[in-house]
CSV table of C-alpha atoms in Angstrom, one decimal:
chain,number,residue,atom,x,y,z
O,1,UNK,CA,-0.2,-0.1,-0.1
O,2,UNK,CA,1.1,3.5,-0.9
O,3,UNK,CA,1.3,6.5,1.6
O,4,UNK,CA,1.1,9.9,1.0
O,5,UNK,CA,2.4,13.0,3.1
O,6,UNK,CA,0.1,15.5,4.4
O,7,UNK,CA,0.4,19.1,5.8
O,8,UNK,CA,-0.4,21.1,8.8
O,9,UNK,CA,-0.4,24.6,9.9
O,10,UNK,CA,2.2,27.3,10.0
O,11,UNK,CA,4.7,25.0,11.8
O,12,UNK,CA,5.4,23.6,8.3
O,13,UNK,CA,5.4,19.8,7.5
O,14,UNK,CA,3.4,17.5,9.3
O,15,UNK,CA,4.2,13.9,8.9
O,16,UNK,CA,1.0,12.4,9.2
O,17,UNK,CA,0.8,9.2,7.2
O,18,UNK,CA,-2.3,8.3,5.3
O,19,UNK,CA,-3.0,5.5,3.0
O,20,UNK,CA,-3.7,6.5,-0.6
O,21,UNK,CA,-7.2,6.3,-1.6
O,22,UNK,CA,-8.5,6.7,2.1
O,23,UNK,CA,-10.8,9.8,2.2
O,24,UNK,CA,-9.8,11.9,5.6
O,25,UNK,CA,-12.0,14.8,6.5
O,26,UNK,CA,-9.2,17.8,6.7
O,27,UNK,CA,-6.5,16.2,5.3
O,28,UNK,CA,-4.9,17.5,2.0
O,29,UNK,CA,-2.7,15.5,0.1
O,30,UNK,CA,1.1,16.8,-0.1
O,31,UNK,CA,2.2,16.9,-3.8
O,32,UNK,CA,3.9,19.8,-5.3
O,33,UNK,CA,3.4,20.3,-9.1
O,34,UNK,CA,6.6,19.4,-11.3
O,35,UNK,CA,9.5,22.0,-11.1
O,36,UNK,CA,12.9,22.4,-12.2
O,37,UNK,CA,15.4,23.1,-9.6
O,38,UNK,CA,18.6,25.4,-9.8
O,39,UNK,CA,21.4,26.1,-7.3
O,40,UNK,CA,23.6,29.1,-8.3
O,41,UNK,CA,26.7,29.6,-6.7
O,42,UNK,CA,26.8,33.7,-6.8
O,43,UNK,CA,24.7,36.5,-6.7
O,44,UNK,CA,25.4,37.1,-10.5
O,45,UNK,CA,24.2,33.3,-11.4
O,46,UNK,CA,21.0,33.7,-9.4
O,47,UNK,CA,20.1,36.9,-11.0
O,48,UNK,CA,20.7,35.7,-14.4
O,49,UNK,CA,18.8,32.4,-13.8
O,50,UNK,CA,15.7,34.6,-12.6
O,51,UNK,CA,15.9,36.8,-15.8
O,52,UNK,CA,16.1,33.7,-17.8
O,53,UNK,CA,13.2,31.9,-16.6
O,54,UNK,CA,11.1,35.5,-15.7
O,55,UNK,CA,7.8,35.3,-13.7
O,56,UNK,CA,8.1,31.3,-13.9
O,57,UNK,CA,10.8,31.1,-11.6
O,58,UNK,CA,10.5,31.9,-7.8
O,59,UNK,CA,13.5,32.2,-5.3
O,60,UNK,CA,14.0,29.5,-2.5
O,61,UNK,CA,16.0,30.6,0.6
O,62,UNK,CA,14.9,28.6,3.8
O,63,UNK,CA,11.7,27.3,2.3
O,64,UNK,CA,9.4,27.3,5.4
O,65,UNK,CA,6.7,29.2,3.6
O,66,UNK,CA,7.2,28.6,0.1
O,67,UNK,CA,7.6,24.5,0.2
O,68,UNK,CA,4.0,24.2,2.3
O,69,UNK,CA,2.5,26.6,-0.4
O,70,UNK,CA,4.0,24.4,-3.3
O,71,UNK,CA,2.9,21.4,-1.5
O,72,UNK,CA,-0.8,22.8,-1.2
O,73,UNK,CA,-0.3,24.0,-5.0
O,74,UNK,CA,-1.1,27.4,-3.7
O,75,UNK,CA,2.2,28.3,-5.3
O,76,UNK,CA,3.3,26.5,-8.3
O,77,UNK,CA,6.5,27.9,-10.0
O,78,UNK,CA,8.2,26.3,-12.5
O,79,UNK,CA,11.7,26.8,-11.6
O,80,UNK,CA,12.9,26.9,-8.0
O,81,UNK,CA,16.2,29.0,-7.8
O,82,UNK,CA,17.8,28.0,-4.6
O,83,UNK,CA,20.1,30.6,-3.2
O,84,UNK,CA,21.0,29.2,-0.1
O,85,UNK,CA,24.9,28.6,-0.9
O,86,UNK,CA,25.4,32.4,-1.6
O,87,UNK,CA,27.7,33.3,1.2
O,88,UNK,CA,27.4,37.2,0.7
O,89,UNK,CA,23.8,37.1,1.7
O,90,UNK,CA,24.5,35.9,4.9
O,91,UNK,CA,25.8,37.5,8.1
O,92,UNK,CA,24.9,40.2,10.8
O,93,UNK,CA,27.2,43.5,11.0
O,94,UNK,CA,27.1,46.8,12.7
O,95,UNK,CA,28.4,50.0,11.2
O,96,UNK,CA,27.8,53.8,11.1
O,97,UNK,CA,24.8,53.0,8.9
O,98,UNK,CA,23.1,50.8,11.3
O,99,UNK,CA,22.9,47.0,11.9
O,100,UNK,CA,23.0,45.1,8.6
O,101,UNK,CA,21.6,41.7,8.2
O,102,UNK,CA,22.1,39.2,5.4
O,103,UNK,CA,18.7,38.0,3.5
O,104,UNK,CA,19.7,34.4,4.2
O,105,UNK,CA,20.2,35.0,7.9
O,106,UNK,CA,18.0,32.7,9.7
O,107,UNK,CA,15.6,33.7,12.7
O,108,UNK,CA,17.5,31.8,15.2
O,109,UNK,CA,20.7,33.2,14.4
O,110,UNK,CA,19.4,36.9,14.8
O,111,UNK,CA,17.5,35.8,18.1
O,112,UNK,CA,20.8,34.4,19.6
O,113,UNK,CA,23.3,37.3,18.3
O,114,UNK,CA,24.3,39.8,21.0
O,115,UNK,CA,24.7,42.2,18.4
O,116,UNK,CA,20.9,42.2,17.7
O,117,UNK,CA,20.1,42.4,21.2
O,118,UNK,CA,22.1,45.4,21.9
O,119,UNK,CA,21.7,47.2,18.4
O,120,UNK,CA,17.9,46.4,17.4
O,121,UNK,CA,15.9,45.2,20.5
O,122,UNK,CA,12.7,45.1,18.9
O,123,UNK,CA,13.9,42.2,16.8
O,124,UNK,CA,15.0,40.3,19.8
O,125,UNK,CA,11.2,40.7,21.3
O,126,UNK,CA,9.5,39.8,18.1
O,127,UNK,CA,11.4,36.7,16.9
O,128,UNK,CA,10.3,34.4,19.8
O,129,UNK,CA,6.9,34.6,18.5
O,130,UNK,CA,7.9,33.5,14.9
O,131,UNK,CA,6.4,30.0,14.6
O,132,UNK,CA,8.6,27.4,16.5
O,133,UNK,CA,12.0,26.7,16.9
O,134,UNK,CA,12.4,24.2,14.1
O,135,UNK,CA,10.8,27.1,11.3
O,136,UNK,CA,13.2,29.7,13.0
O,137,UNK,CA,16.3,27.4,12.5
O,138,UNK,CA,15.6,27.3,8.9
O,139,UNK,CA,13.2,30.2,7.8
O,140,UNK,CA,15.3,33.6,6.8
O,141,UNK,CA,14.9,37.4,7.4
O,142,UNK,CA,14.6,38.0,3.7
O,143,UNK,CA,12.1,35.0,3.0
O,144,UNK,CA,9.7,36.7,5.7
O,145,UNK,CA,10.2,39.9,4.2
O,146,UNK,CA,10.1,39.1,0.6
O,147,UNK,CA,6.7,36.9,1.3
O,148,UNK,CA,5.0,39.8,2.7
O,149,UNK,CA,2.2,38.2,4.8
O,150,UNK,CA,0.6,40.5,6.7
O,151,UNK,CA,0.4,38.5,9.9
O,152,UNK,CA,3.8,37.9,9.8
O,153,UNK,CA,6.2,39.7,12.8
O,154,UNK,CA,9.3,40.8,10.9
O,155,UNK,CA,7.5,43.1,8.3
O,156,UNK,CA,5.7,44.8,10.9
O,157,UNK,CA,9.1,45.1,12.8
O,158,UNK,CA,10.5,46.4,9.7
O,159,UNK,CA,8.0,49.1,9.2
O,160,UNK,CA,8.1,50.0,12.9
O,161,UNK,CA,12.0,50.6,12.8
O,162,UNK,CA,11.9,52.5,9.5
O,163,UNK,CA,14.5,49.6,7.9
O,164,UNK,CA,15.8,50.1,4.3
O,165,UNK,CA,15.6,47.0,2.0
O,166,UNK,CA,18.4,46.6,-0.4
O,167,UNK,CA,17.6,44.9,-3.5
O,168,UNK,CA,19.9,43.7,-6.1
O,169,UNK,CA,19.2,43.4,-9.9
O,170,UNK,CA,20.4,43.6,-13.7
O,171,UNK,CA,20.2,47.3,-13.5
O,172,UNK,CA,22.2,47.3,-10.2
O,173,UNK,CA,21.3,48.0,-6.4
O,174,UNK,CA,18.8,50.1,-5.0
O,175,UNK,CA,17.5,51.0,-1.1
O,176,UNK,CA,13.9,50.8,-0.6
O,177,UNK,CA,12.3,52.2,3.0
O,178,UNK,CA,10.1,49.7,4.6
O,179,UNK,CA,7.1,52.0,3.9
O,180,UNK,CA,7.6,51.7,0.2
O,181,UNK,CA,8.7,48.1,0.3
O,182,UNK,CA,5.4,46.8,1.1
O,183,UNK,CA,2.5,47.0,-1.7
O,184,UNK,CA,-0.1,44.8,-0.7
O,185,UNK,CA,-1.3,41.0,0.1
O,186,UNK,CA,1.9,39.1,-0.7
O,187,UNK,CA,3.2,41.9,-2.5
O,188,UNK,CA,6.4,43.9,-2.5
O,189,UNK,CA,8.5,46.1,-4.9
O,190,UNK,CA,10.8,43.5,-5.8
O,191,UNK,CA,10.6,43.1,-9.3
O,192,UNK,CA,11.5,40.0,-12.0
O,193,UNK,CA,15.1,39.3,-11.9
O,194,UNK,CA,15.6,41.2,-8.4
O,195,UNK,CA,16.8,39.5,-5.4
O,196,UNK,CA,16.5,41.4,-1.8
O,197,UNK,CA,20.0,41.0,-0.7
O,198,UNK,CA,20.1,42.9,2.9
O,199,UNK,CA,18.0,45.0,5.3
O,200,UNK,CA,19.6,47.7,7.2
O,201,UNK,CA,18.0,48.5,10.7
O,202,UNK,CA,18.6,51.7,12.6
O,203,UNK,CA,20.2,51.4,15.6
O,204,UNK,CA,18.3,52.3,19.1
O,205,UNK,CA,18.8,55.6,20.3
O,206,UNK,CA,19.4,56.6,23.9
O,207,UNK,CA,15.9,56.8,25.3
O,208,UNK,CA,14.0,54.9,22.8
O,209,UNK,CA,11.4,52.1,24.0
O,210,UNK,CA,10.3,49.3,22.1
O,211,UNK,CA,7.4,46.7,22.5
O,212,UNK,CA,6.2,43.8,20.7
O,213,UNK,CA,3.4,41.4,21.2
O,214,UNK,CA,0.5,39.5,19.3
O,215,UNK,CA,-2.7,37.4,19.9
O,216,UNK,CA,-3.0,34.1,18.3
O,217,UNK,CA,-5.0,31.2,19.3
O,218,UNK,CA,-2.2,29.1,20.0
O,219,UNK,CA,1.6,29.7,20.6
O,220,UNK,CA,3.1,29.8,17.2
O,221,UNK,CA,0.3,30.3,15.1
O,222,UNK,CA,0.0,33.3,12.7
O,223,UNK,CA,-1.1,36.4,14.9
O,224,UNK,CA,-4.9,37.4,14.9
O,225,UNK,CA,-3.5,40.7,15.6
O,226,UNK,CA,-0.3,41.8,16.8
O,227,UNK,CA,2.0,45.1,17.8
O,228,UNK,CA,5.5,46.2,16.9
O,229,UNK,CA,6.0,49.7,18.7
O,230,UNK,CA,8.9,52.2,19.2
O,231,UNK,CA,8.6,55.2,21.4
O,232,UNK,CA,11.3,57.6,20.7
O,233,UNK,CA,12.9,60.0,23.4
O,234,UNK,CA,11.3,63.0,21.4
O,235,UNK,CA,7.7,61.5,22.4
O,236,UNK,CA,6.7,60.3,19.1
O,237,UNK,CA,5.6,56.9,18.5
O,238,UNK,CA,5.4,54.5,15.6
O,239,UNK,CA,2.7,51.8,15.9
O,240,UNK,CA,3.2,49.1,13.3
O,241,UNK,CA,0.2,46.2,13.2
O,242,UNK,CA,0.6,42.9,11.8
O,243,UNK,CA,-2.7,41.0,11.0
O,244,UNK,CA,-5.1,44.1,10.6
O,245,UNK,CA,-4.9,45.0,7.0
O,246,UNK,CA,-3.4,43.6,3.4
O,247,UNK,CA,0.4,44.6,4.8
O,248,UNK,CA,1.6,45.8,8.2
O,249,UNK,CA,-0.1,48.8,8.8
O,250,UNK,CA,0.8,52.0,10.7
O,251,UNK,CA,-1.8,54.0,12.5
O,252,UNK,CA,-0.9,57.4,12.8
O,253,UNK,CA,-4.3,58.8,14.5
O,254,UNK,CA,-3.7,55.9,17.4
O,255,UNK,CA,-0.2,56.8,17.4
O,256,UNK,CA,-1.0,60.7,18.2
O,257,UNK,CA,-3.4,59.3,20.9
O,258,UNK,CA,-1.6,57.2,22.5
O,259,UNK,CA,2.1,59.6,22.3
O,260,UNK,CA,-0.5,62.5,24.1
O,261,UNK,CA,-1.5,59.9,26.6
O,262,UNK,CA,2.2,58.8,27.1
O,263,UNK,CA,3.3,62.4,28.2
O,264,UNK,CA,0.6,62.8,30.6
O,265,UNK,CA,1.4,59.4,32.0
O,266,UNK,CA,-1.8,57.7,31.6
O,267,UNK,CA,-3.6,54.9,29.2
O,268,UNK,CA,-6.2,56.2,27.1
O,269,UNK,CA,-9.8,54.7,27.1
O,270,UNK,CA,-10.0,51.7,25.1
O,271,UNK,CA,-12.8,53.0,23.5
O,272,UNK,CA,-11.4,55.9,22.5
O,273,UNK,CA,-8.3,54.1,21.0
O,274,UNK,CA,-10.5,51.7,19.2
O,275,UNK,CA,-12.2,54.7,17.4
O,276,UNK,CA,-8.4,56.2,16.5
O,277,UNK,CA,-7.3,53.1,15.2
O,278,UNK,CA,-11.0,52.3,13.4
O,279,UNK,CA,-9.6,55.5,11.1
O,280,UNK,CA,-6.2,54.3,10.4
O,281,UNK,CA,-6.8,50.4,9.7
O,282,UNK,CA,-9.1,48.2,7.7
O,283,UNK,CA,-9.0,44.6,9.2
O,284,UNK,CA,-10.2,41.9,7.6
O,285,UNK,CA,-13.0,39.5,8.7
O,286,UNK,CA,-12.3,35.8,8.5
O,287,UNK,CA,-12.5,32.5,10.5
O,288,UNK,CA,-10.2,33.5,12.8
O,289,UNK,CA,-11.9,36.8,13.9
O,290,UNK,CA,-14.3,39.5,12.7
O,291,UNK,CA,-12.7,43.0,11.7
O,292,UNK,CA,-14.3,44.6,14.9
O,293,UNK,CA,-12.7,41.9,17.1
O,294,UNK,CA,-9.5,42.9,15.5
O,295,UNK,CA,-9.8,46.5,16.3
O,296,UNK,CA,-10.8,45.7,19.7
O,297,UNK,CA,-7.4,43.4,20.2
O,298,UNK,CA,-5.2,46.4,18.2
O,299,UNK,CA,-6.6,48.8,20.9
O,300,UNK,CA,-5.8,46.1,24.0
O,301,UNK,CA,-2.1,45.8,22.3
O,302,UNK,CA,-1.8,49.8,22.3
O,303,UNK,CA,-2.5,49.7,26.3
O,304,UNK,CA,-0.3,46.7,26.8
O,305,UNK,CA,2.7,49.1,25.0
O,306,UNK,CA,1.8,52.0,27.3
O,307,UNK,CA,1.2,50.2,30.5
O,308,UNK,CA,4.6,48.2,29.7
O,309,UNK,CA,6.6,51.3,29.0
O,310,UNK,CA,5.7,53.1,32.0
O,311,UNK,CA,6.6,49.9,34.1
O,312,UNK,CA,9.1,48.0,32.7
O,313,UNK,CA,10.9,49.8,29.8
O,314,UNK,CA,11.5,47.5,26.7
O,315,UNK,CA,9.0,44.4,27.0
O,316,UNK,CA,6.8,42.1,25.4
O,317,UNK,CA,4.0,41.7,27.8
O,318,UNK,CA,0.6,40.1,28.6
O,319,UNK,CA,-2.6,41.8,29.9
O,320,UNK,CA,-6.4,41.4,30.3
O,321,UNK,CA,-7.9,41.4,26.6
């Protein structure tokens, strides 16, 4: 009797075996459509492969999102271009421009890096929320940002931190601010034949506070709503929400309200926060939560951030929903 591999949730591959031909409710057979596989050894060779195959080609980095999508045939690229052996796309360094992380740097490396912890503490708060350890060992910074899943943690952090994405193509390199990088649901400014090579994060300034938290049904699941936030010494705030739109979303009206409350050392009324967020955000309704529930949770997260900054400084906190 033949057996087939089946997929489960965000955690990646679920090794549940079922005999072929047996109908099991809720089980989806895992079998990608046929594809060709290329493994270039240099950035130039990777660019050439992408240009040659055009929109039929997809980049394979850590594969923690793309491979499950292929298994479910949500994605059906004709060609996979595996960039995993291009050494220049890895590593973390700090210089006068900020913290530079190569696109192939995995989540686990960022999480364990003392340089990241000291320079960009928001990343250290957010990374433990990214799926599970097995996924963090393979998943990459560039893969998460280039996928542009609106419920993912790192795109929201990049927006809150005003990170700059470095993209390389046949016409040379260009630097794109996070606010311009994300174009919509699973959409970025990276074009055909281009590769996201690195991300530069500004180093946390003296007196700056950061916050990250998310609300999900289970630890490791995608967030129903989440918040990456930065409070600067000049009392301005940057609130970047995940799970509340078709991309990571800023909330300028809520930022102004929260900044004023922080200056006066108070927490705004939740209804007031929710009304401000309703002006800024247009969250979806789906099987996980209604749009109104997501606005409520977004307001809860802003409250948590303000209380956390008042009590602890930088934190990823929990409080009453």
